[in-house]
Amino acid sequence: MTAVTARTGSDVASLVADALRAQSAGAVTGADDLLARARRWGPDLEAGVRAVFDGPMADALLRRLAGIAVSGWMVRPQPLRDRDRDRLLRPDWFQAPDALGYVAYTDRFAGTLDGVARHVDYLRELGTTYLHLMPLLQPRPGANDGGYAVADYREVRGDLGSMADLEKLATVLHENGIALTIDLVLNHVAREHPWAAAARAGDPKHRAYFHVFDDRRMPDAYERTLPEVFPDFAPGNFTWDPEMAAWVWTTFNDYQWDLNWANPDVVCEFADLMLFLANRGVDCLRLDAIAFLWKRMGTDCQNQPEVHGLTRALRAVARIAAPSLVFKAEAIVAPGDLVKYLGVGEYAGHVSDLAYHNSLMVQIWSALATKDVRLLVRALHRFPPKPTTTAWATYLRCHDDIGWAIDDTDAGSVGWGGPSHRAFLSRWFVGNEPGSFARGEEFQVNEATGDSRISGSAASLVGVEQALDAQDPRLLDLAVRRLHCAYAIVYGFGGIPLLYMGDELGLLNDSSYLDEPEHADDNRWMHRPRMPWATAARRTDLTTLEGRVYALIKHLGDVRRSLPTLHAAVESRPTETSNPSVLAVLRSHAAGDLVQLYNVSADWQRCDAGVLGALYGRALVDHLGASEFYVEDGQVVLPPYAALWLAQA
Ligand code: GLC
């Protein structure tokens, strides 16, 4: 027991010590650790807050955040404090080669939170160390954007269970070596959320939580430079609210009210919510739509510098009060903006721990369609190195559509036009191009810009559905290889690979959403299937499609776990080979070099063996062992969709 008297050098640490004295009567167990962390991360908190707010406003906010950190820490259950200590001793847990993510909707995967606990063996079998359960907090009734319109952040959606069930599940997951990720939707709340209801009832404090305008002057001025996220079913970025007789900022659907993060009250609410969720056993918060938090006239109101200051401040609060909590940024933005979410310049290593590698995902699809990896390599080369303490979340599919975030300059570097290549990809993935293997659907066609995005399951997009319809075993074999090749890039990149529920079984598009009135107008539901457990039961039968796909995906995880060189502290270097259809991904690690080769075409390909670098001429081992390749006359010869992870034997 330590008496709370310590005064420390840094301002935040003193504020934390003050708050601790105010909130406790005398000595508090663990206070030394808390104060040590306040000294360690206090400067971060201060830098984040002062990057966004001026003088007295920043001072007041720092004091409030210190108080929130202390009150969150005071009620943190002991097992989670133990977890904090363990994580601080192993801060790279999410970077390690054994880190493997699985992403699922609670109800669609297992009915309820208790149901998820009953399927923990399935998750373990796949090697899962990180489970992202899609939105599960209480949404508004009716349409709710797949749960991304939250009406109560402190309650679980009734049909899934309760907050107590979530805590129970977190404990079960932790006992099984699995971290729990949930969404923190922080750009907007449901219009039914009490803050929005209070605003409508005329409460000025809560009206100031939102961006509210009496007339169209400001909305029109903003609209001049704002893109549209849902041009099809939610055009425009502002919604008229008859009760307030005013316009409200609604970037997404009209029932999702954007929050005003320039208001310190909003910052404090979310700091408090974040610790509330961490104290339930949540290990990672997926910061939903984080790019949109800050609005600035004359811009697209995405990726504004203040977003990073706010993230830095929130992360510092978490590090002080609940240090095992990590952040994953969901910023589906252009390549040039993406790495900032892991931090560049003064923010390097001070913002999110994880970020979705949207560019890699898009480029894998583009490479499969064009059988050409040059654009992938050039686009990824433009990325500055990420901070060594962070990791990409790599993925092939998720619950959202695929938007063609391809830079015009990058496309130009291989002689393609940006808009025409993006349009080509949309046509390809709906099956409207000669030779296409894909069965996707267009999502949110923007008539004004000609842009469109793609929905569809991984298996349907790589050609499994087409092959099954054609009853052509050769096409099916190619499609399975294509899926394996794509997932091998995802698992081999370094960073936490996210397996999207159903991909491990090759699940096809699911049209049942069309019969569900709440989902029928949003075809993203075609790739949000219910887990067919009867199909999953055949996963060990290698004569079935699901058995074959499952074995390949599970094997990727098993091999990955055994390779220290895949630790995410080290960068992957995607590299061109002498053959545009063959991608090399080079990793140089003190534990040993790894050269990955991927043939993104349906034909045999050869490339110059010089790409093997120091491995050239030595006895090689292909850790994946899934493709028959050979080296001949200074060339590596690769079968269709080969995926090789090569090291010295
Ligand atoms: C994120 C989610 C997406 C949702 C949007 C608005 O991008 O992934 O499904 O529509 O945020 O919350």
XYZ file of C-alpha atoms and ligand atoms in Angstrom:
661
model
C 0.000 0.000 0.000
C 1.350 3.385 -0.950
C 0.253 6.639 0.536
C -0.810 8.988 -2.238
C 1.477 11.877 -1.687
C 3.866 11.730 -4.615
C 4.312 14.936 -6.582
C 6.096 14.383 -9.846
C 7.853 16.360 -12.494
C 5.417 16.152 -15.366
C 2.196 18.122 -15.250
C -0.081 15.248 -16.113
C 1.491 13.081 -13.455
C 0.743 15.787 -10.883
C -2.813 16.027 -12.148
C -3.177 12.263 -11.822
C -1.739 12.370 -8.307
C -4.180 15.174 -7.425
C -7.094 13.208 -8.847
C -6.031 10.121 -6.961
C -5.942 12.057 -3.702
C -9.343 13.541 -4.414
C -10.931 10.222 -5.334
C -9.477 8.020 -2.632
C -9.301 8.074 1.103
C -5.655 7.480 1.865
C -3.503 4.660 0.592
C -4.374 2.830 -2.612
C -2.921 -0.471 -3.797
C -1.124 -0.139 -7.105
C -0.885 3.660 -6.991
C 2.861 3.530 -7.629
C 2.295 1.779 -10.934
C -0.405 4.216 -11.925
C 1.817 7.188 -11.183
C 4.745 5.623 -13.008
C 2.547 5.259 -16.064
C 1.293 8.821 -15.665
C 4.921 9.955 -15.790
C 5.581 7.724 -18.789
C 2.536 8.703 -20.856
C 1.700 12.102 -19.385
C 3.752 13.952 -21.997
C 1.844 12.092 -24.711
C -1.474 13.087 -23.225
C -0.379 16.672 -23.019
C 1.001 16.749 -26.562
C -2.193 15.209 -27.945
C -4.483 17.621 -26.142
C -2.406 20.715 -26.926
C -2.287 19.768 -30.602
C -6.049 20.250 -30.699
C -7.055 22.714 -27.991
C -5.634 26.083 -26.966
C -4.306 27.290 -23.605
C -6.957 27.351 -20.876
C -9.215 24.930 -22.734
C -6.353 22.428 -22.941
C -5.482 22.931 -19.249
C -9.044 22.241 -18.199
C -9.315 19.217 -20.449
C -6.069 17.740 -19.149
C -7.346 18.018 -15.600
C -10.616 16.320 -16.548
C -8.861 13.526 -18.458
C -6.509 12.890 -15.534
C -9.594 12.529 -13.335
C -11.200 10.121 -15.812
C -8.013 8.050 -16.001
C -7.964 7.744 -12.227
C -11.642 6.890 -11.863
C -11.362 4.297 -14.643
C -8.296 2.778 -13.036
C -9.835 2.713 -9.537
C -12.578 0.333 -10.661
C -10.376 -1.779 -12.915
C -10.792 -5.415 -11.847
C -7.658 -7.068 -10.474
C -7.462 -9.777 -13.186
C -7.331 -7.023 -15.785
C -4.648 -5.176 -13.832
C -2.690 -8.430 -13.913
C -3.283 -8.540 -17.636
C -1.961 -4.956 -17.866
C 1.250 -6.053 -16.188
C 1.626 -9.047 -18.511
C 0.960 -6.977 -21.610
C 3.428 -4.304 -20.524
C 6.014 -7.074 -20.314
C 5.049 -8.243 -23.797
C 3.947 -5.088 -25.600
C 4.541 -6.726 -28.976
C 1.867 -9.396 -28.505
C -0.081 -8.160 -31.533
C 3.066 -8.018 -33.680
C 4.236 -11.547 -32.969
C 4.076 -14.202 -35.705
C 1.519 -16.144 -33.683
C -0.898 -13.212 -33.726
C -3.892 -14.190 -35.817
C -7.255 -12.489 -36.023
C -10.743 -13.797 -36.683
C -13.619 -11.457 -37.478
C -17.266 -12.387 -36.993
C -20.730 -11.136 -36.119
C -21.749 -12.595 -32.762
C -25.242 -13.571 -33.900
C -24.192 -14.861 -37.297
C -21.284 -16.850 -35.880
C -22.867 -18.310 -32.767
C -26.210 -16.702 -31.892
C -25.159 -15.096 -28.625
C -22.077 -14.149 -26.628
C -22.456 -17.400 -24.685
C -22.600 -19.181 -28.039
C -19.260 -17.652 -29.002
C -17.742 -19.072 -25.823
C -19.058 -22.491 -26.843
C -17.193 -22.232 -30.161
C -13.882 -21.211 -28.684
C -12.370 -24.560 -29.704
C -13.073 -23.756 -33.339
C -11.272 -20.438 -32.946
C -8.331 -22.099 -31.268
C -8.100 -24.744 -33.947
C -7.558 -21.969 -36.492
C -4.867 -20.457 -34.285
C -6.914 -17.390 -33.333
C -5.290 -15.064 -30.806
C -7.521 -12.081 -31.493
C -11.262 -12.078 -32.034
C -13.045 -9.077 -33.471
C -16.736 -9.322 -32.731
C -18.571 -6.943 -34.992
C -20.777 -4.208 -33.445
C -22.481 -5.632 -30.395
C -23.397 -2.586 -28.341
C -27.041 -1.520 -28.191
C -27.964 -0.046 -31.587
C -31.022 2.009 -32.481
C -34.122 0.013 -33.338
C -34.692 -0.698 -37.031
C -32.042 0.112 -39.615
C -28.725 0.587 -37.812
C -25.960 0.234 -40.421
C -24.951 -3.191 -39.187
C -24.774 -1.946 -35.608
C -22.744 1.183 -36.389
C -25.546 3.405 -35.093
C -25.144 2.967 -31.341
C -27.877 4.111 -28.983
C -26.206 2.935 -25.766
C -22.477 2.250 -25.420
C -22.899 0.754 -21.972
C -25.336 -1.988 -22.954
C -24.991 -5.024 -25.166
C -27.552 -5.658 -27.909
C -30.299 -7.519 -26.069
C -30.515 -10.622 -28.261
C -26.744 -11.221 -27.936
C -26.617 -11.130 -24.145
C -25.724 -8.612 -21.474
C -22.683 -6.652 -20.363
C -22.100 -9.376 -17.789
C -22.083 -11.936 -20.617
C -19.526 -9.864 -22.485
C -17.308 -9.842 -19.404
C -17.732 -13.592 -19.040
C -16.835 -14.133 -22.676
C -13.751 -11.914 -22.364
C -12.580 -14.064 -19.467
C -13.100 -17.291 -21.430
C -11.249 -15.828 -24.407
C -8.379 -14.650 -22.226
C -8.080 -18.101 -20.682
C -7.769 -19.447 -24.210
C -5.119 -16.984 -25.310
C -7.515 -14.849 -27.344
C -7.772 -11.079 -27.096
C -11.164 -9.420 -27.587
C -11.699 -6.569 -30.038
C -14.918 -4.605 -30.333
C -15.887 -1.484 -32.228
C -15.837 1.944 -30.719
C -17.978 4.018 -33.034
C -16.718 7.487 -32.317
C -17.565 9.602 -35.307
C -21.300 9.398 -34.733
C -24.079 8.141 -32.497
C -27.577 6.983 -33.365
C -30.152 9.755 -33.415
C -31.831 7.760 -30.609
C -28.761 8.067 -28.353
C -29.609 10.095 -25.200
C -27.170 12.847 -26.242
C -29.034 13.340 -29.506
C -32.409 13.036 -27.776
C -31.350 15.732 -25.288
C -30.198 17.942 -28.139
C -33.580 17.579 -29.799
C -35.291 18.365 -26.503
C -33.488 21.727 -26.547
C -30.633 21.088 -24.118
C -27.847 23.443 -25.270
C -25.080 21.345 -23.664
C -25.983 18.343 -25.766
C -26.779 20.337 -28.865
C -23.104 21.326 -28.713
C -22.144 17.615 -28.947
C -23.196 17.750 -32.603
C -22.747 19.906 -35.669
C -26.075 21.702 -35.899
C -26.867 24.513 -38.360
C -29.948 26.708 -38.453
C -29.912 27.128 -42.203
C -28.186 25.781 -45.302
C -25.415 28.371 -45.461
C -22.738 26.363 -43.669
C -23.872 22.937 -44.905
C -23.779 24.211 -48.487
C -20.323 25.664 -47.970
C -19.048 22.372 -46.536
C -20.756 20.296 -49.224
C -18.645 22.019 -51.886
C -15.655 19.863 -50.903
C -17.275 16.895 -49.156
C -17.441 13.513 -50.834
C -20.404 11.219 -50.272
C -20.020 7.947 -48.402
C -23.412 6.479 -49.264
C -24.434 8.424 -52.395
C -26.994 5.783 -53.179
C -29.057 5.344 -50.023
C -27.958 8.370 -47.996
C -27.078 11.222 -50.364
C -25.654 14.421 -48.892
C -23.858 14.949 -45.595
C -26.537 16.852 -43.669
C -30.015 15.921 -42.520
C -32.900 18.234 -41.680
C -34.211 17.585 -38.209
C -37.772 18.869 -37.844
C -37.705 18.788 -34.028
C -34.699 21.093 -33.820
C -35.682 22.849 -37.017
C -32.045 22.634 -38.013
C -29.570 20.742 -40.167
C -27.427 18.072 -38.497
C -24.156 16.723 -39.869
C -24.722 13.084 -40.892
C -21.802 11.808 -42.962
C -23.179 8.284 -43.144
C -26.900 7.536 -42.821
C -29.418 10.189 -41.779
C -29.832 8.401 -38.428
C -26.066 8.588 -37.620
C -25.311 11.992 -36.108
C -21.702 13.115 -36.368
C -20.189 14.197 -33.076
C -18.414 17.490 -32.575
C -14.951 16.487 -31.388
C -13.961 20.129 -31.019
C -16.109 20.028 -27.880
C -14.017 18.827 -24.884
C -17.157 17.273 -23.374
C -17.217 14.795 -26.273
C -13.555 13.934 -25.715
C -14.241 13.274 -22.022
C -17.329 11.161 -22.754
C -15.302 8.899 -25.032
C -12.320 8.679 -22.699
C -14.730 7.480 -20.056
C -16.518 5.037 -22.400
C -13.227 3.648 -23.596
C -12.174 2.804 -20.022
C -15.619 1.436 -19.238
C -15.236 -1.033 -22.126
C -11.618 -1.820 -21.254
C -12.774 -2.641 -17.738
C -15.195 -5.207 -19.159
C -12.183 -7.078 -20.580
C -11.965 -5.582 -24.066
C -8.341 -5.658 -25.280
C -8.570 -3.723 -28.510
C -10.879 -0.994 -29.728
C -11.507 -0.731 -33.422
C -11.785 3.005 -33.916
C -14.583 3.105 -36.422
C -14.494 5.683 -39.215
C -11.808 7.573 -37.332
C -10.723 9.534 -40.398
C -13.922 11.595 -40.225
C -13.658 12.971 -36.671
C -12.494 16.471 -37.452
C -14.282 18.878 -39.794
C -12.516 21.678 -41.619
C -14.124 24.000 -44.151
C -12.710 23.692 -47.636
C -11.467 20.137 -47.146
C -12.958 16.665 -47.521
C -13.133 16.614 -43.697
C -11.106 13.437 -43.475
C -7.598 12.812 -42.122
C -7.322 16.252 -40.512
C -4.266 16.564 -38.240
C -6.474 16.998 -35.159
C -7.629 13.381 -35.574
C -4.140 12.261 -34.687
C -3.879 14.622 -31.717
C -7.160 13.267 -30.358
C -6.063 9.656 -30.858
C -2.791 10.387 -29.120
C -4.610 11.862 -26.139
C -7.098 8.991 -25.855
C -4.361 6.406 -26.185
C -2.358 8.079 -23.445
C -5.382 7.998 -21.126
C -5.701 4.279 -21.870
C -2.001 3.652 -21.320
C -2.195 5.292 -17.918
C -5.397 3.631 -16.703
C -5.714 0.375 -18.650
C -2.422 -0.146 -20.454
C -3.268 -3.495 -22.010
C -5.806 -1.766 -24.255
C -4.674 -1.177 -27.830
C -6.232 0.767 -30.684
C -6.895 -0.320 -34.228
C -7.620 2.484 -36.656
C -10.304 1.932 -39.233
C -9.221 4.533 -41.740
C -10.167 3.419 -45.199
C -8.331 6.249 -46.875
C -5.949 6.963 -49.715
C -2.461 5.444 -49.487
C -0.818 8.790 -48.710
C -2.958 9.286 -45.602
C -3.027 5.734 -44.296
C 0.286 5.383 -42.501
C -0.442 8.507 -40.446
C -2.828 6.406 -38.390
C 0.159 4.416 -37.126
C 2.004 7.692 -36.836
C 4.485 9.708 -38.820
C 6.635 12.594 -37.687
C 5.937 13.590 -34.099
C 3.089 11.086 -33.973
C 5.225 8.062 -34.899
C 4.306 5.277 -32.517
C 1.989 7.532 -30.487
C -1.381 6.942 -32.115
C -3.006 3.648 -33.115
C -1.164 0.386 -32.519
C -2.858 -1.284 -35.459
C -4.407 -0.008 -38.674
C -6.172 -1.786 -41.491
C -3.925 -2.095 -44.530
C -6.601 -1.034 -46.932
C -4.069 -0.419 -49.714
C -2.650 -3.919 -49.582
C -6.159 -5.370 -49.675
C -7.168 -3.321 -52.701
C -3.915 -4.049 -54.493
C -4.233 -7.809 -54.009
C -7.611 -7.697 -55.764
C -6.235 -5.473 -58.493
C -3.272 -7.824 -59.031
C -5.549 -10.864 -59.297
C -7.720 -9.107 -61.875
C -4.851 -7.790 -64.001
C -2.376 -10.651 -63.368
C 0.075 -7.841 -62.878
C 1.748 -6.897 -59.600
C 3.545 -3.738 -60.708
C 0.875 -1.377 -59.412
C 0.831 -3.171 -56.054
C 4.582 -2.817 -55.693
C 4.697 0.820 -56.725
C 1.784 1.807 -54.519
C 3.267 0.090 -51.470
C 6.702 1.535 -52.134
C 5.338 4.978 -51.543
C 4.497 4.090 -47.951
C 6.958 5.469 -45.455
C 8.124 2.799 -43.009
C 5.625 2.266 -40.242
C 6.733 2.760 -36.621
C 8.439 -0.430 -35.410
C 6.101 -0.782 -32.432
C 2.988 -0.907 -34.606
C 1.461 -3.443 -36.963
C -0.759 -3.498 -39.978
C -3.967 -5.450 -39.772
C -3.839 -7.273 -43.089
C -6.975 -8.657 -44.692
C -8.550 -9.787 -47.887
C -12.204 -9.308 -47.017
C -14.196 -7.684 -44.267
C -17.850 -6.832 -43.699
C -17.583 -3.731 -45.887
C -17.491 -3.197 -49.624
C -14.183 -2.888 -51.463
C -13.540 0.705 -52.534
C -10.843 1.152 -55.159
C -8.442 3.333 -53.180
C -5.922 3.527 -55.983
C -3.922 6.642 -56.484
C -3.950 8.203 -59.968
C -0.189 8.761 -59.880
C 0.462 5.148 -58.932
C -1.814 3.950 -61.717
C -0.043 6.341 -64.094
C 3.324 4.841 -63.197
C 2.297 1.605 -64.901
C 0.631 3.420 -67.779
C -2.950 3.088 -66.562
C -5.443 5.886 -65.952
C -6.673 6.028 -62.338
C -10.393 6.415 -63.121
C -10.318 3.904 -65.965
C -8.473 1.304 -63.882
C -10.917 1.741 -60.997
C -13.835 1.383 -63.408
C -12.198 -1.699 -64.908
C -11.903 -3.291 -61.453
C -15.569 -2.690 -60.712
C -16.526 -4.278 -64.039
C -14.130 -7.166 -63.464
C -15.460 -8.004 -60.029
C -19.080 -8.016 -61.113
C -18.079 -10.347 -63.931
C -18.487 -7.821 -66.736
C -15.063 -8.185 -68.315
C -13.915 -10.938 -70.655
C -12.093 -13.613 -68.651
C -13.475 -12.474 -65.305
C -13.872 -15.173 -62.671
C -15.656 -12.934 -60.146
C -19.268 -12.821 -58.973
C -19.543 -9.604 -56.996
C -22.081 -6.803 -57.105
C -21.659 -3.073 -57.380
C -22.213 -1.038 -54.220
C -22.990 2.690 -54.062
C -22.578 3.676 -57.673
C -21.936 7.408 -57.675
C -23.555 8.743 -60.829
C -21.758 12.066 -60.455
C -18.215 10.695 -60.247
C -18.677 7.307 -61.936
C -17.127 5.635 -58.875
C -18.450 2.377 -57.562
C -17.429 -0.182 -54.999
C -17.814 -3.953 -54.783
C -19.633 -6.353 -52.494
C -19.145 -10.108 -52.463
C -17.544 -12.896 -50.471
C -13.886 -13.743 -50.990
C -14.755 -17.139 -52.467
C -17.251 -15.674 -54.903
C -14.840 -12.926 -55.897
C -11.969 -15.345 -56.568
C -14.053 -17.568 -58.815
C -15.327 -20.409 -56.629
C -18.961 -19.585 -57.360
C -18.406 -19.379 -61.106
C -16.519 -22.700 -61.104
C -19.227 -24.455 -59.106
C -21.935 -23.154 -61.431
C -19.934 -24.325 -64.434
C -19.309 -27.660 -62.665
C -15.738 -27.363 -63.860
C -13.184 -29.015 -61.532
C -10.270 -27.318 -63.285
C -11.780 -23.860 -62.722
C -12.552 -24.798 -59.133
C -8.988 -25.861 -58.563
C -7.748 -22.527 -59.935
C -10.195 -20.599 -57.790
C -9.072 -22.376 -54.623
C -5.449 -21.736 -55.508
C -6.291 -18.080 -56.126
C -7.878 -17.814 -52.700
C -4.865 -19.489 -51.133
C -2.447 -17.200 -52.937
C -4.351 -14.096 -51.813
C -4.569 -15.248 -48.208
C -0.884 -16.256 -48.257
C -0.009 -12.634 -49.061
C -2.246 -11.523 -46.181
C -0.704 -14.013 -43.720
C 2.842 -13.488 -44.933
C 2.974 -9.701 -44.903
C 3.839 -9.281 -41.223
C 1.243 -7.711 -38.983
C -1.897 -9.314 -37.720
C -3.796 -11.164 -40.438
C -7.567 -10.962 -40.124
C -9.503 -13.984 -41.279
C -13.036 -12.967 -42.140
C -15.625 -15.479 -40.963
C -16.536 -17.944 -43.666
C -13.477 -17.420 -45.835
C -11.862 -20.424 -44.151
C -14.681 -22.540 -45.593
C -14.935 -20.794 -48.954
C -18.445 -19.486 -48.259
C -20.179 -17.987 -51.272
C -22.336 -14.882 -51.583
C -25.476 -15.162 -49.510
C -28.603 -13.676 -51.072
C -30.841 -14.232 -48.052
C -30.414 -10.591 -47.015
C -32.839 -9.679 -49.803
C -35.643 -11.208 -47.742
C -34.749 -9.123 -44.688
C -36.373 -5.688 -44.935
C -33.698 -4.033 -42.769
C -30.915 -5.288 -45.002
C -32.426 -5.589 -48.457
C -31.201 -2.193 -49.722
C -27.588 -2.787 -48.568
C -25.866 -5.520 -50.536
C -22.901 -5.586 -48.136
C -25.078 -8.203 -46.407
C -24.347 -10.616 -49.238
C -20.947 -11.165 -47.676
C -22.152 -11.281 -44.074
C -23.420 -14.863 -43.987
C -24.549 -16.991 -41.057
C -22.043 -19.625 -40.056
C -23.202 -22.920 -41.539
C -21.944 -25.230 -38.803
C -22.963 -28.302 -40.789
C -20.595 -27.173 -43.520
C -17.923 -26.395 -40.944
C -18.300 -29.934 -39.625
C -16.926 -31.176 -42.958
C -13.767 -29.110 -42.587
C -11.530 -32.109 -41.998
C -12.839 -33.927 -45.080
C -10.326 -33.045 -47.784
C -12.603 -34.347 -50.519
C -14.962 -31.406 -49.900
C -14.447 -27.830 -51.018
C -14.702 -26.559 -47.453
C -12.223 -29.176 -46.287
C -9.721 -28.180 -48.894
C -10.003 -24.465 -48.265
C -9.944 -24.916 -44.502
C -6.794 -27.040 -44.612
C -4.991 -24.435 -46.734
C -5.996 -21.505 -44.510
C -5.240 -23.310 -41.271
C -1.878 -24.364 -42.647
C -0.996 -20.731 -43.397
C -1.563 -19.904 -39.732
C 0.390 -22.923 -38.517
C 3.401 -22.056 -40.671
C 3.222 -18.371 -39.867
C 3.370 -19.076 -36.156
C 6.624 -20.996 -36.611
C 8.492 -18.174 -38.386
C 10.113 -15.563 -36.124
C 11.016 -13.592 -39.242
C 7.322 -12.652 -39.608
C 7.415 -10.427 -36.521
C 5.766 -7.145 -37.485
C 8.553 -4.937 -36.146
C 10.287 -5.649 -39.455
C 8.926 -4.237 -42.693
C 7.951 -6.290 -45.706
C 9.329 -5.044 -48.970
C 7.095 -5.887 -51.928
C 9.347 -6.029 -54.969
C 8.947 -6.430 -58.708
C 10.517 -9.429 -60.359
C 11.492 -9.871 -63.999
C 7.924 -11.066 -64.570
C 4.967 -8.727 -63.915
C 2.811 -11.687 -62.837
C 5.197 -12.639 -60.056
C 5.315 -10.688 -56.813
C 8.242 -10.914 -54.445
C 7.860 -9.892 -50.812
C 11.189 -9.636 -49.053
C 11.696 -9.746 -45.318
C 15.028 -9.239 -43.686
C 15.090 -10.105 -40.013
C 17.861 -10.956 -37.589
C 16.161 -14.344 -37.203
C 16.673 -14.999 -40.909
C 15.614 -13.774 -44.326
C 12.405 -14.793 -45.994
C 11.613 -14.375 -49.674
C 7.996 -14.806 -50.605
C 7.026 -15.352 -54.223
C 3.469 -15.206 -55.525
C 2.276 -16.002 -59.020
C -0.939 -14.005 -59.424
C -1.880 -15.646 -62.726
C -3.521 -18.882 -63.847
C -0.490 -19.817 -65.961
C 2.936 -21.185 -65.166
C 5.376 -18.291 -64.808
C 9.112 -17.909 -64.485
C 11.156 -15.074 -63.066
C 14.801 -14.284 -62.637
C 16.183 -16.105 -59.592
C 18.223 -12.989 -58.755
C 15.229 -11.865 -56.727
C 16.184 -14.508 -54.153
C 19.128 -12.287 -53.208
C 21.347 -13.943 -50.619
C 19.254 -17.093 -50.857
C 20.174 -17.582 -54.511
C 22.313 -20.648 -55.080
C 21.671 -22.028 -51.608
C 19.564 -24.963 -50.603
C 16.064 -23.593 -50.155
C 13.084 -24.593 -48.110
C 9.576 -23.461 -48.953
C 7.922 -23.233 -45.559
C 4.445 -23.328 -47.068
C 5.184 -26.397 -49.158
C 1.926 -25.960 -51.055
C 3.230 -25.296 -54.586
C 5.520 -27.365 -56.789
C 8.194 -24.965 -57.937
C 11.720 -25.444 -59.198
C 14.776 -23.427 -60.114
C 16.160 -23.922 -63.614
C 18.665 -21.935 -65.702
C 18.713 -19.050 -63.260
C 14.920 -18.859 -63.209
C 12.348 -19.749 -60.599
C 9.488 -21.619 -62.244
C 6.126 -21.279 -60.534
C 2.815 -23.068 -61.073
C -0.454 -21.105 -61.298
C -1.145 -19.065 -58.156
C 1.961 -20.436 -56.462
C 2.667 -19.053 -53.002
C 6.173 -19.701 -51.688
C 7.737 -18.649 -48.397
C 11.397 -19.370 -49.053
C 14.271 -19.465 -46.613
C 17.648 -21.096 -46.423
C 17.273 -24.811 -45.754
C -17.156 1.863 -40.891
C -17.850 0.519 -40.905
C -18.994 0.545 -41.855
C -19.952 1.619 -41.426
C -19.231 2.963 -41.237
C -20.087 3.936 -40.479
O -16.597 2.176 -42.099
O -16.924 -0.479 -41.234
O -19.633 -0.701 -41.927
O -20.943 1.761 -42.397
O -18.046 2.837 -40.489
O -20.090 3.640 -39.114
